[in-house]
One Martini backbone bead per residue (centre of mass of N, CA, C, O) as a GRO file, in nm:
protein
  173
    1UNK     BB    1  16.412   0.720  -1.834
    2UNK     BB    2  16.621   0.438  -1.874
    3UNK     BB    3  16.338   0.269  -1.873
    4UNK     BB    4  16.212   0.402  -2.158
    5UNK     BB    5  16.400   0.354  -2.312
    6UNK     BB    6  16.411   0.054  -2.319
    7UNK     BB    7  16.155  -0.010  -2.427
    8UNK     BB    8  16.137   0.137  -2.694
    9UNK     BB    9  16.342   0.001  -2.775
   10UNK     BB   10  16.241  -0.315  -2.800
   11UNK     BB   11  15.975  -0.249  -2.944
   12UNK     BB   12  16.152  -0.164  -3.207
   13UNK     BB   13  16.247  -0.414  -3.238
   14UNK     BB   14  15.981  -0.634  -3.206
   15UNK     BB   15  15.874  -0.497  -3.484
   16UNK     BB   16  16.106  -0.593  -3.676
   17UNK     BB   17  16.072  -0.929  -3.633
   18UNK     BB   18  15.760  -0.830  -3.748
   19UNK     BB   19  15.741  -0.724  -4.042
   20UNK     BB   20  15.578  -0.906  -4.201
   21UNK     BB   21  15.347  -0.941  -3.952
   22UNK     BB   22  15.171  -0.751  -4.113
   23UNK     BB   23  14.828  -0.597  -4.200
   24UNK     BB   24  14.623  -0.460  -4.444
   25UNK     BB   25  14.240  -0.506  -4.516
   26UNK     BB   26  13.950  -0.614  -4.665
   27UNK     BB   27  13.593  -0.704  -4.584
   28UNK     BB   28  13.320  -0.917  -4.717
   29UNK     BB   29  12.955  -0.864  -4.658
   30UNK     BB   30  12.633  -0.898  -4.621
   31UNK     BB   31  12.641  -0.766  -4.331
   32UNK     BB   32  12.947  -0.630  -4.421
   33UNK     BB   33  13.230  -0.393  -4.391
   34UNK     BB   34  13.579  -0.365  -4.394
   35UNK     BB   35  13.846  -0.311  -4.228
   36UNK     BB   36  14.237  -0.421  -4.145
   37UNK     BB   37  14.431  -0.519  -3.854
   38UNK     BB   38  14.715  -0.718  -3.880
   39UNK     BB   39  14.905  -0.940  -3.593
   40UNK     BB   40  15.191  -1.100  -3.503
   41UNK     BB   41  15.338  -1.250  -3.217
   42UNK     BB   42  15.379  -1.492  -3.384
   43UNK     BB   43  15.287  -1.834  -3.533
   44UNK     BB   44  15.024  -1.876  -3.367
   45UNK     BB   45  14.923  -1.548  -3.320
   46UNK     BB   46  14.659  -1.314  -3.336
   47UNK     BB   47  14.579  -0.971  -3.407
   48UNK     BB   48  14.222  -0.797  -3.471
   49UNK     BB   49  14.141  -0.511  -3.635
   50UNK     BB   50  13.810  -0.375  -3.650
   51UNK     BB   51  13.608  -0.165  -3.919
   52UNK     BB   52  13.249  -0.142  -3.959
   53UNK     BB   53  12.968  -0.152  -4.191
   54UNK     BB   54  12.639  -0.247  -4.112
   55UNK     BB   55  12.431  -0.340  -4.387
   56UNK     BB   56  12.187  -0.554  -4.272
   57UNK     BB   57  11.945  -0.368  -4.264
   58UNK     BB   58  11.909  -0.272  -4.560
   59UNK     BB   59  11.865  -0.542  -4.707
   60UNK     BB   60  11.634  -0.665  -4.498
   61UNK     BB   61  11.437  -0.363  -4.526
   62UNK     BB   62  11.515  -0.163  -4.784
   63UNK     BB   63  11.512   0.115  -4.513
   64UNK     BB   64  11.774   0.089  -4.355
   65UNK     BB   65  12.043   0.125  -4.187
   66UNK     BB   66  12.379   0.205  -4.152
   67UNK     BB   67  12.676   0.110  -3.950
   68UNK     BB   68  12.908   0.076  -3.651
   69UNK     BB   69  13.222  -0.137  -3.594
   70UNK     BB   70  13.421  -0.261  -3.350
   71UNK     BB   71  13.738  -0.506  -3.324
   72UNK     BB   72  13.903  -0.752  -3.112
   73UNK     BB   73  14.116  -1.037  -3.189
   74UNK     BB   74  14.198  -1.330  -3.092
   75UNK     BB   75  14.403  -1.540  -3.232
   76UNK     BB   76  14.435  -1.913  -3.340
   77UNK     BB   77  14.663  -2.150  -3.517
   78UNK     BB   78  14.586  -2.494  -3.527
   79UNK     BB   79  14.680  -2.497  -3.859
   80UNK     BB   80  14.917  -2.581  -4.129
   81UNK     BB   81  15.008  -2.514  -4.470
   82UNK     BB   82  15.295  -2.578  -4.696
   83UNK     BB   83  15.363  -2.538  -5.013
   84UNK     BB   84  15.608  -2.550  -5.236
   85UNK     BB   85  15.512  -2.237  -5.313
   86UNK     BB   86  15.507  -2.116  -5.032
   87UNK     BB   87  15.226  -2.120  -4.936
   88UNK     BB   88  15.010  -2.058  -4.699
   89UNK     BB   89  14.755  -2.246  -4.473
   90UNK     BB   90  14.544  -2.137  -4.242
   91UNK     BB   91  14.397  -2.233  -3.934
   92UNK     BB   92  14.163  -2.064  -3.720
   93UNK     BB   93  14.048  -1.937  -3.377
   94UNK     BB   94  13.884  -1.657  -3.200
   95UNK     BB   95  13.825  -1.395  -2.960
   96UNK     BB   96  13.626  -1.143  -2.858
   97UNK     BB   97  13.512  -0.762  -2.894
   98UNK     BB   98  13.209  -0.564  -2.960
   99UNK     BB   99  13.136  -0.226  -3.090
  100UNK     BB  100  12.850  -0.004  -3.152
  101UNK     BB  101  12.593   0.106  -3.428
  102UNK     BB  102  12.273  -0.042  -3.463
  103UNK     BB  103  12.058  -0.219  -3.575
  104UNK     BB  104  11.782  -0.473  -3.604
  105UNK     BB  105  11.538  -0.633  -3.529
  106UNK     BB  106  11.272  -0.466  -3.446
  107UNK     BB  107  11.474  -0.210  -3.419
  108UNK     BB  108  11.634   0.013  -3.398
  109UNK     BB  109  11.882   0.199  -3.316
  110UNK     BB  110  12.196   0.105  -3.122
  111UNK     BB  111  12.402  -0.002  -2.877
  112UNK     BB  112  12.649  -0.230  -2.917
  113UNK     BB  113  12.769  -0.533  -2.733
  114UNK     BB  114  13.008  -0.808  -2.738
  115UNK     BB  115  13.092  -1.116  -2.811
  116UNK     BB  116  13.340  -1.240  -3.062
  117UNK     BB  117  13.375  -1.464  -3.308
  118UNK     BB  118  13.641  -1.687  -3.509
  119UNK     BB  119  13.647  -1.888  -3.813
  120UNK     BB  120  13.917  -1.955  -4.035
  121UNK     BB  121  14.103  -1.921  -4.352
  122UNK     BB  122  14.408  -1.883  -4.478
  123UNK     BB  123  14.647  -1.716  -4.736
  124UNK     BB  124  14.983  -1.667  -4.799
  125UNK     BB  125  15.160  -1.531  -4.964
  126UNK     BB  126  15.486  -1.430  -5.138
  127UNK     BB  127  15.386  -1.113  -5.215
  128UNK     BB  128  15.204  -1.022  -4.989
  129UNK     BB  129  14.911  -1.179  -4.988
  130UNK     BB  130  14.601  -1.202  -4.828
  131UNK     BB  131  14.361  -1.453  -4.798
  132UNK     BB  132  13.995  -1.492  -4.669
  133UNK     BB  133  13.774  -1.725  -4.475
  134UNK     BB  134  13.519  -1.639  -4.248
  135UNK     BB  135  13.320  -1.629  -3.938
  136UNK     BB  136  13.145  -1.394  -3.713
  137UNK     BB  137  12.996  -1.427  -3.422
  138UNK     BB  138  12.764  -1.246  -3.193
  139UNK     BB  139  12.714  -1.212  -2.839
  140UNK     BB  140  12.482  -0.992  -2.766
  141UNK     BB  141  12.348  -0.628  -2.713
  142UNK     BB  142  12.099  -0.400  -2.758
  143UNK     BB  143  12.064  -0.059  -2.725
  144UNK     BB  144  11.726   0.172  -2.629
  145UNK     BB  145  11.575   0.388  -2.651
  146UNK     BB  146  11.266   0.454  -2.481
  147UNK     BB  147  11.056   0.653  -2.325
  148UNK     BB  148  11.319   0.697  -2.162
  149UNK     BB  149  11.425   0.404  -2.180
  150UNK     BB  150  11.662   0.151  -2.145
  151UNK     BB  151  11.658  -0.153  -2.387
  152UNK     BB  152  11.751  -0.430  -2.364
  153UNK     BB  153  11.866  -0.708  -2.642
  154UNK     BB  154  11.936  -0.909  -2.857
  155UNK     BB  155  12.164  -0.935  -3.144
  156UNK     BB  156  12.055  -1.101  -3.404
  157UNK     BB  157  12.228  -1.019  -3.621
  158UNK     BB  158  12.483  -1.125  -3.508
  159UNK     BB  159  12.391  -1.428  -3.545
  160UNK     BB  160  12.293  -1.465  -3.799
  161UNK     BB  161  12.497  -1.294  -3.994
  162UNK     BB  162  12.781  -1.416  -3.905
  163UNK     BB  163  12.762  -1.683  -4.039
  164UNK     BB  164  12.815  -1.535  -4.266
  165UNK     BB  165  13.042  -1.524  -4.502
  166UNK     BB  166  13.402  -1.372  -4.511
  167UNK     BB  167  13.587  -1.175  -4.743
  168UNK     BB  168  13.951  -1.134  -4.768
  169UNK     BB  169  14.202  -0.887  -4.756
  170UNK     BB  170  14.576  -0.857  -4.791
  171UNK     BB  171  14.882  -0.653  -4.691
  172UNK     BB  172  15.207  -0.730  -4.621
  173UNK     BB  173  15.478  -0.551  -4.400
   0.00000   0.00000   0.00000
C-alpha cells in the first residue's frame, strides 16, 4: 500500500511539473478531422492521442459513408526555432499505430489497423494556443468480411490521402 502511495505521489508531482504541456484541440482535413490530446514528456518528446472522423469516402465517391478511426503517436521534436516574442516553432516527425472503421477505394466498409507516421510543424504562442500543420500516411490493412470469408487488402486510402495536409489548432493547459 505504501508503495502504491508512493507512486501515486510521483505521478502527481510529475504531472504539476508538466501543466503546460499539455494540449487539447482538433485537427481538420480532406480526409478527415478529428479530436487531439497531446502530452509532452520532457521538451523533446510528445504523444498524441488521436479520435478521427474519416470523411475521404464521402468525397471521393460522393456516396461513401464516413468512418472512425483512433491513433496514439509519439512524436520527436528534431528542431525548434524561438523568436524574439516568445512564439515556439516545432518541428517534429514520429510514428504511431492507428485502428479504426472505414471504407476504401473499391471496398465497403471495414476494419482497419496499420502504423501511422506524422512529420509536421507546429507554433507555439505565448497565450496559450499551438497551431500545427503536418501529414500523416497510414500504411496499414483493411479488412471485409465478403462471403463468409474475411479478406484483408491494402488501405489505399491511407496511403494516398495520409499525405494531404492536416492544419489543427490547440489549447495548452
Amino acid at each position: 500500500l505504501s508503495i502504491l502511495c508512493v507512486l501515486m505521489a510521483t505521478t502527481l508531482f510529475l504531472d504539476g511539473l508538466y501543466a503546460q504541456d499539455r494540449s487539447f484541440g482538433a485537427t481538420f482535413s480532406y480526409a478527415g478531422n478529428g479530436i487531439d490530446y497531446v502530452r509532452y514528456t520532457d521538451s523533446r518528446h510528445f504523444a498524441q492521442y488521436q479520435m478521427r472522423i474519416e470523411t475521404v469516402g464521402l468525397f471521393w465517391s460522393g456516396n461513401g459513408k464516413a468512418g472512425i478511426s483512433a491513433s496514439a503517436i509519439w512524436n520527436t521534436v528534431f528542431a525548434s526555432i524561438e523568436s524574439r516574442n516568445g512564439n515556439n516553432i516545432l518541428f517534429f516527425a514520429g510514428p504511431g499505430i492507428t485502428a479504426g472503421y472505414s471504407e476504401d477505394i473499391k471496398y465497403s466498409s471495414g476494419l482497419i489497423f496499420g502504423l501511422k507516421g506524422r512529420v509536421g510543424a507546429e507554433c507555439r504562442f505565448p497565450r496559450g494556443i499551438t497551431i500545427s500543420l503536418s501529414i500523416s500516411p497510414m500504411l496499414g490493412g483493411h479488412f471485409i468480411r465478403k462471403d463468409g470469408m474475411i479478406n484483408m487488402h491494402l488501405y489505399k486510402y491511407g496511403l494516398c490521402y495520409g499525405l494531404m495536409p492536416e492544419a489543427g489548432i490547440r489549447y495548452n493547459f
